[in-house]
Amino acid sequence: MNILVVGGAGFIGSHMVKRLLVDHHNVIVIDNLSKGFRDAVLCDSFFEVDIIDKVATGKVFANHSIDVVFHFASFIEVGESVKFPEKYFKNNFEATRSLLDIMVQFQVKQFVFSSTAAVFGNPEYSPIDEAHPKHPINPYGESKLMVEKMLEEFDKEYGLKSVSLRYFNAAGADPQGELGERHNPETHLIPLVLQAASGRRDAISIFGDDYDTPDGTCIRDYIHITDLADAHIRAIEYLRKGNQSAAFNLGNGKGFSVREIIDAAENVTNKKIPIRLHGRRAGDPATLVADAKLANKVLGWKPEFTNIRDIIQHAWNWENKFPW
Ligand SMILES: NC(=O)c1ccc[n+]([C@@H]2O[C@H](COP(=O)([O-])OP(=O)(O)OC[C@H]3O[C@@H](n4cnc5c(N)ncnc54)[C@H](O)[C@@H]3O)[C@@H](O)[C@H]2O)c1
């Protein structure tokens, strides 16, 4: 298949490209490199294009017979989205609308969208399944929910079939050590903890240790990047069988607290990790864990890397390659 990976120079997109190449697909990448890295793109067909530019995006579609689009491109920082909401609605919603317009123009009808747990807002129960109410509490989550809703309308109007995959926390790195996470700024717990272990950061901050959880710190659900890539492959198989558009929550179904992550990281790295304790951050729920039963039932998806040590070990191997 000819598969277009939008945002293929970023953390998750670059790992997806690698998996697609292993599966012998013809991969084309679009990325504006606002956050991604050219050297993370392992395929030959790369176009430095912003998808809000319909002319440039249209040229890529005109020159390649695209069968499927994977869409990873967006801004991802919750705090920044609160400060600069317009930036998020433009890049995450408007730019996606522009991409979908081009897909309709070129009659490309299969789309896999990177959505997020942030569409749900504060959990009303845990683990969170697909039926959980969707009340995002920040512009990042809102912009993603708007895309999910737009996809429903594009299906009704144009027959564009989609799967929205709502990741909880993507983590880990390519087990072969070729790729890994390099967000700038980094806001995700595991790479931050490992930067504190390697000395690139003087300490890891814990925001609140008085939550209603066994050790008082927040609990999150971490999913290995390789398992995420596998879910995308299954999403495409699902669509190619002629199934209806759908959305699935993706996670390990088992949460780990901030302290458990730090303990596991000390164990993997064999280093003492300095901790700085702060008060709670606004908008941080105590627990965010996915119920991924639907993805298991419908897509046959089951995460392989359920042991947090493996996830941290792969991320640590990558951290040790710094500077990349
Ligand atoms: N990382 C996570 O834990 C996580 C969790 C839930 C959802 N997601 C979603 O997964 C997707 C990928 O996340 P990531 O961690 O790989 O982020 P990332 O920032 O590493 O990758 C995003 C890529 O998209 C590119 N991009 C952004 N806007 C673009 C545009 N307008 N045109 C072309 N390219 C553009 C960036 O340059 C970057 O390479 C995002 O949509 C994010 O919302 C990520």
Coordinates of C-alpha atoms and ligand atoms in Angstrom, one line a residue:
M1 CA 0.0 0.0 0.0
N2 CA 1.0 3.6 -0.5
I3 CA 0.7 5.1 3.0
L4 CA 1.1 8.8 3.8
V5 CA 2.4 9.4 7.3
V6 CA 1.6 13.0 8.3
G7 CA 3.9 14.1 11.2
G8 CA 6.3 11.2 10.4
A9 CA 9.3 13.1 11.7
G10 CA 7.9 13.2 15.2
F11 CA 8.1 10.7 18.1
I12 CA 5.2 8.4 17.3
G13 CA 5.1 9.0 13.5
S14 CA 8.8 8.1 13.1
H15 CA 8.3 4.7 14.8
M16 CA 5.2 4.1 12.7
V17 CA 7.3 4.7 9.5
K18 CA 9.8 2.2 10.6
R19 CA 7.1 -0.4 11.3
L20 CA 5.5 0.2 7.9
L21 CA 8.9 -0.2 6.1
V22 CA 9.4 -3.5 7.9
D23 CA 5.9 -4.5 6.6
H24 CA 7.1 -3.6 3.0
H25 CA 4.7 -0.7 2.5
N26 CA 5.5 2.3 0.3
V27 CA 5.8 5.1 2.8
I28 CA 5.5 8.8 2.1
V29 CA 6.1 11.4 4.9
I30 CA 4.8 14.9 5.3
D31 CA 6.2 17.0 8.2
N32 CA 6.8 20.7 8.5
L33 CA 9.7 19.9 11.0
S34 CA 8.2 22.4 13.5
K35 CA 8.8 19.8 16.2
G36 CA 10.1 16.8 14.3
F37 CA 13.6 15.7 13.0
R38 CA 14.5 15.0 9.5
D39 CA 17.0 12.3 10.5
A40 CA 14.2 10.4 12.3
V41 CA 12.5 9.8 8.9
L42 CA 13.7 6.4 7.7
C43 CA 11.9 6.4 4.3
D44 CA 13.1 8.1 1.2
S45 CA 9.9 10.0 0.3
F46 CA 9.9 13.0 2.6
F47 CA 8.2 16.4 2.0
E48 CA 8.7 19.3 4.2
V49 CA 5.2 20.7 4.0
D50 CA 2.7 22.2 6.5
I51 CA -0.6 20.6 5.9
I52 CA -2.4 23.9 6.3
D53 CA -0.9 24.7 2.9
K54 CA -3.4 23.0 0.6
V55 CA -1.4 23.6 -2.6
A56 CA 1.8 22.0 -1.3
T57 CA -0.2 19.1 0.3
G58 CA -2.2 18.6 -2.8
K59 CA 1.0 18.2 -4.9
V60 CA 2.1 15.3 -2.7
F61 CA -1.3 13.6 -3.2
A62 CA -1.2 14.4 -7.0
N63 CA 2.2 12.7 -7.3
H64 CA 1.5 9.6 -5.2
S65 CA -1.4 7.3 -5.4
I66 CA -2.1 7.4 -1.6
D67 CA -4.3 4.6 -0.2
V68 CA -4.3 5.5 3.4
V69 CA -3.4 8.5 5.6
F70 CA -2.0 8.2 9.2
H71 CA -2.2 11.6 10.9
F72 CA 0.1 12.3 13.8
A73 CA 0.8 16.0 13.2
S74 CA -0.4 18.3 15.9
F75 CA 0.9 20.4 18.8
I76 CA 0.8 18.3 22.0
E77 CA 1.5 20.5 25.0
V78 CA -1.5 20.9 27.3
G79 CA -0.1 23.9 29.2
E80 CA 0.8 25.8 26.1
S81 CA -2.6 25.1 24.7
V82 CA -4.1 26.9 27.7
K83 CA -1.9 29.9 27.1
F84 CA -2.2 30.0 23.3
P85 CA -5.5 28.3 22.4
E86 CA -5.6 29.9 18.9
K87 CA -2.3 28.1 18.1
Y88 CA -3.9 24.8 18.9
F89 CA -7.2 25.3 17.1
K90 CA -5.3 26.4 14.0
N91 CA -2.7 23.6 13.9
N92 CA -4.7 20.7 15.3
F93 CA -8.2 21.5 13.9
E94 CA -7.8 23.9 11.0
A95 CA -4.8 22.1 9.5
T96 CA -6.5 18.8 9.9
R97 CA -9.6 20.2 8.1
S98 CA -7.3 21.3 5.3
L99 CA -5.8 17.8 5.1
L100 CA -9.3 16.2 5.0
D101 CA -10.3 18.5 2.2
I102 CA -7.4 17.3 0.1
M103 CA -8.3 13.7 0.9
V104 CA -11.8 14.3 -0.3
Q105 CA -10.5 16.0 -3.5
F106 CA -8.2 13.0 -4.3
Q107 CA -10.8 10.4 -3.2
V108 CA -8.6 9.0 -0.4
K109 CA -11.0 7.4 2.0
Q110 CA -9.1 5.7 4.8
F111 CA -7.7 7.7 7.7
V112 CA -6.2 6.9 11.1
F113 CA -6.2 9.8 13.6
S114 CA -4.0 10.2 16.6
S115 CA -6.4 11.2 19.3
T116 CA -5.9 11.4 23.0
A117 CA -7.2 10.6 26.5
A118 CA -7.5 14.4 26.9
V119 CA -10.8 14.3 25.0
F120 CA -12.4 12.9 28.2
G121 CA -11.4 15.6 30.6
N122 CA -11.7 14.7 34.3
P123 CA -12.4 11.0 34.8
E124 CA -15.9 10.2 36.1
Y125 CA -14.8 6.6 36.6
S126 CA -11.8 4.5 36.0
P127 CA -10.6 2.8 33.8
I128 CA -11.9 5.0 31.1
D129 CA -13.8 3.3 28.3
E130 CA -15.1 4.7 25.0
A131 CA -18.6 5.5 26.5
H132 CA -17.0 7.8 29.1
P133 CA -18.4 11.4 28.8
K134 CA -16.2 13.7 26.7
H135 CA -15.6 17.0 28.4
P136 CA -12.1 18.2 27.6
I137 CA -10.6 20.6 30.1
N138 CA -8.1 22.3 27.9
P139 CA -7.8 23.5 24.3
Y140 CA -5.5 20.6 23.3
G141 CA -8.2 18.0 24.2
E142 CA -10.9 20.2 22.8
S143 CA -9.1 20.6 19.4
K144 CA -8.8 16.8 19.2
L145 CA -12.4 16.2 20.1
M146 CA -13.4 18.7 17.4
V147 CA -11.4 16.6 14.9
E148 CA -13.2 13.4 16.0
K149 CA -16.5 15.1 15.5
M150 CA -15.5 16.5 12.1
L151 CA -14.5 12.9 11.1
E152 CA -18.0 11.7 11.9
E153 CA -19.4 14.4 9.5
F154 CA -16.8 13.7 6.8
D155 CA -17.9 10.0 6.9
K156 CA -21.6 10.9 6.5
E157 CA -21.0 13.4 3.8
Y158 CA -18.0 12.0 1.8
G159 CA -17.7 8.4 2.9
L160 CA -14.3 9.0 4.5
K161 CA -13.8 6.2 6.9
S162 CA -11.6 6.7 9.9
V163 CA -10.3 5.2 13.1
S164 CA -9.5 7.5 16.0
L165 CA -7.0 6.0 18.4
R166 CA -7.0 7.7 21.7
Y167 CA -3.6 7.1 23.3
F168 CA -3.1 7.6 27.0
N169 CA 0.7 8.1 27.4
A170 CA 3.0 7.0 24.6
A171 CA 6.3 5.8 26.0
G172 CA 9.4 3.7 25.4
A173 CA 11.5 3.7 22.3
D174 CA 12.4 1.5 19.3
P175 CA 13.7 -1.7 20.9
Q176 CA 16.6 -1.7 18.3
G177 CA 17.7 1.8 19.5
E178 CA 17.4 3.5 16.2
L179 CA 14.6 5.9 17.2
G180 CA 13.3 7.4 20.4
E181 CA 11.6 10.4 22.0
R182 CA 13.0 13.9 21.6
H183 CA 10.3 16.4 22.3
N184 CA 11.5 19.9 22.9
P185 CA 10.4 21.0 25.4
E186 CA 10.0 17.5 27.0
T187 CA 6.9 17.3 29.1
H188 CA 6.5 13.5 29.5
L189 CA 7.4 11.8 32.7
I190 CA 9.5 8.9 31.6
P191 CA 12.0 10.9 29.5
L192 CA 12.2 13.6 32.2
V193 CA 12.9 11.0 34.9
L194 CA 15.6 9.5 32.7
Q195 CA 17.1 12.9 32.0
A196 CA 17.4 13.3 35.8
A197 CA 19.1 9.9 36.0
S198 CA 21.6 10.7 33.3
G199 CA 22.4 14.1 34.8
R200 CA 20.9 16.1 31.9
R201 CA 18.4 17.5 34.4
D202 CA 19.2 18.1 38.1
A203 CA 16.1 16.5 39.5
I204 CA 12.6 15.2 38.7
S205 CA 9.7 17.3 39.9
I206 CA 6.7 15.6 41.5
F207 CA 3.6 17.7 41.5
G208 CA 1.5 16.6 44.5
D209 CA 1.9 13.6 46.7
D210 CA -1.5 14.0 48.5
Y211 CA -3.7 12.5 45.8
D212 CA -6.2 9.7 46.6
T213 CA -3.9 7.0 45.3
P214 CA -1.9 4.4 47.2
D215 CA 1.3 6.4 47.4
G216 CA -0.3 9.8 46.9
T217 CA 1.2 10.5 43.5
C218 CA -0.7 10.6 40.2
I219 CA -1.3 7.4 38.3
R220 CA -1.0 7.2 34.5
D221 CA -1.2 4.5 31.8
Y222 CA 1.9 4.0 29.7
I223 CA 1.9 2.3 26.4
H224 CA 5.0 1.2 24.5
I225 CA 5.5 2.9 21.1
T226 CA 5.8 -0.4 19.4
D227 CA 2.4 -1.5 20.6
L228 CA 1.0 1.8 19.4
A229 CA 2.4 1.2 15.9
D230 CA 0.8 -2.3 16.0
A231 CA -2.6 -0.8 16.8
H232 CA -2.3 1.4 13.7
I233 CA -1.6 -1.5 11.5
R234 CA -4.7 -3.3 12.9
A235 CA -6.8 -0.1 12.5
I236 CA -6.0 -0.1 8.8
E237 CA -6.7 -3.8 8.4
Y238 CA -10.1 -3.1 10.1
L239 CA -10.9 -0.3 7.6
R240 CA -9.8 -2.2 4.6
K241 CA -12.2 -5.0 5.5
G242 CA -15.0 -2.4 4.9
N243 CA -15.8 -1.7 8.6
Q244 CA -17.4 1.4 10.0
S245 CA -15.6 4.4 11.3
A246 CA -14.7 3.9 15.0
A247 CA -12.7 5.2 18.0
F248 CA -10.7 3.1 20.4
N249 CA -9.0 3.9 23.7
L250 CA -5.4 2.5 23.8
G251 CA -3.5 1.8 27.0
N252 CA -2.0 -1.0 29.1
G253 CA -5.1 -1.0 31.3
K254 CA -2.7 -0.8 34.3
G255 CA -1.6 2.4 35.8
F256 CA 1.7 3.4 37.4
S257 CA 2.2 6.2 39.9
V258 CA 4.8 8.8 39.5
R259 CA 6.7 7.3 42.4
E260 CA 6.5 3.8 40.9
I261 CA 7.9 5.1 37.6
I262 CA 10.8 6.8 39.5
D263 CA 11.5 3.6 41.5
A264 CA 11.4 1.5 38.3
A265 CA 13.8 3.9 36.6
E266 CA 16.2 3.8 39.6
N267 CA 16.1 0.0 39.2
V268 CA 16.7 0.0 35.5
T269 CA 19.4 2.7 35.5
N270 CA 21.0 1.7 38.8
K271 CA 21.1 5.4 39.7
K272 CA 19.6 7.5 42.5
I273 CA 17.2 10.0 40.9
P274 CA 16.9 13.3 42.8
I275 CA 13.4 14.4 43.5
R276 CA 11.9 17.8 44.0
L277 CA 8.4 17.9 45.5
H278 CA 5.9 20.6 44.5
G279 CA 2.2 21.3 45.1
R280 CA -0.5 19.9 42.8
R281 CA -0.7 21.3 39.3
A282 CA -4.2 22.6 38.2
G283 CA -6.0 20.2 36.0
D284 CA -4.1 17.0 36.9
P285 CA -6.6 14.2 37.7
A286 CA -5.4 11.6 40.3
T287 CA -5.8 8.7 37.9
L288 CA -6.0 8.3 34.1
V289 CA -6.1 4.7 33.0
A290 CA -7.6 3.3 29.8
D291 CA -10.0 0.5 29.4
A292 CA -8.8 -0.9 26.1
K293 CA -11.1 -3.9 25.9
L294 CA -12.9 -2.6 22.8
A295 CA -9.6 -2.4 20.8
N296 CA -8.8 -5.9 22.0
K297 CA -12.2 -7.2 20.9
V298 CA -12.6 -5.4 17.6
L299 CA -9.0 -5.0 16.4
G300 CA -7.5 -8.0 18.2
W301 CA -5.0 -5.6 19.7
K302 CA -3.1 -6.6 22.9
P303 CA -0.1 -4.7 24.1
E304 CA 3.1 -6.8 24.2
F305 CA 5.1 -4.5 26.5
T306 CA 3.1 -4.5 29.7
N307 CA 6.1 -4.6 31.9
I308 CA 7.0 -1.0 32.8
R309 CA 10.7 -2.1 33.1
D310 CA 10.8 -2.9 29.4
I311 CA 9.3 0.5 28.5
I312 CA 11.8 2.3 30.7
Q313 CA 14.8 0.1 29.6
H314 CA 14.2 1.0 25.9
A315 CA 13.8 4.7 26.7
W316 CA 17.0 4.5 28.8
N317 CA 18.9 2.9 25.9
W318 CA 17.8 5.9 23.8
E319 CA 18.7 8.5 26.5
N320 CA 22.2 7.0 26.6
K321 CA 22.6 7.8 22.9
F322 CA 22.3 11.6 23.8
P323 CA 23.3 13.8 22.0
W324 CA 21.5 12.0 19.3
Ligands
LIG1 N1 3.1 11.5 22.9 C1 2.0 11.1 23.6 O1 2.1 10.6 24.7 C2 0.7 11.3 23.0 C3 -0.5 11.0 23.7 C4 -1.7 11.1 23.2 C5 -1.8 11.5 21.9 N2 -0.7 11.9 21.1 C6 -0.9 12.4 19.8 O2 0.0 11.7 18.9 C7 0.4 12.5 17.9 C8 1.9 12.4 17.8 O3 2.5 12.8 19.0 P1 4.1 12.9 19.2 O4 4.4 12.6 20.6 O5 4.7 12.0 18.1 O6 4.3 14.4 18.8 P2 5.6 15.1 18.0 O7 5.6 16.5 18.3 O8 6.8 14.3 18.3 O9 5.2 14.8 16.5 C9 4.3 15.6 15.8 C10 4.9 15.9 14.4 O10 4.0 16.6 13.6 C11 4.7 17.7 12.9 N3 3.7 18.7 12.7 C12 3.0 19.4 13.6 N4 2.2 20.3 13.0 C13 2.3 20.1 11.6 C14 1.7 20.6 10.5 N5 0.8 21.6 10.6 N6 2.1 20.2 9.3 C15 3.1 19.2 9.1 N7 3.7 18.6 10.2 C16 3.3 19.1 11.4 C17 5.8 18.1 13.9 O11 6.9 18.7 13.2 C18 6.2 16.7 14.5 O12 7.2 16.1 13.7 C19 -0.1 13.9 18.2 O13 -1.2 14.1 17.4 C20 -0.5 13.8 19.6 O14 -1.6 14.7 19.9 C21 0.5 11.8 21.7

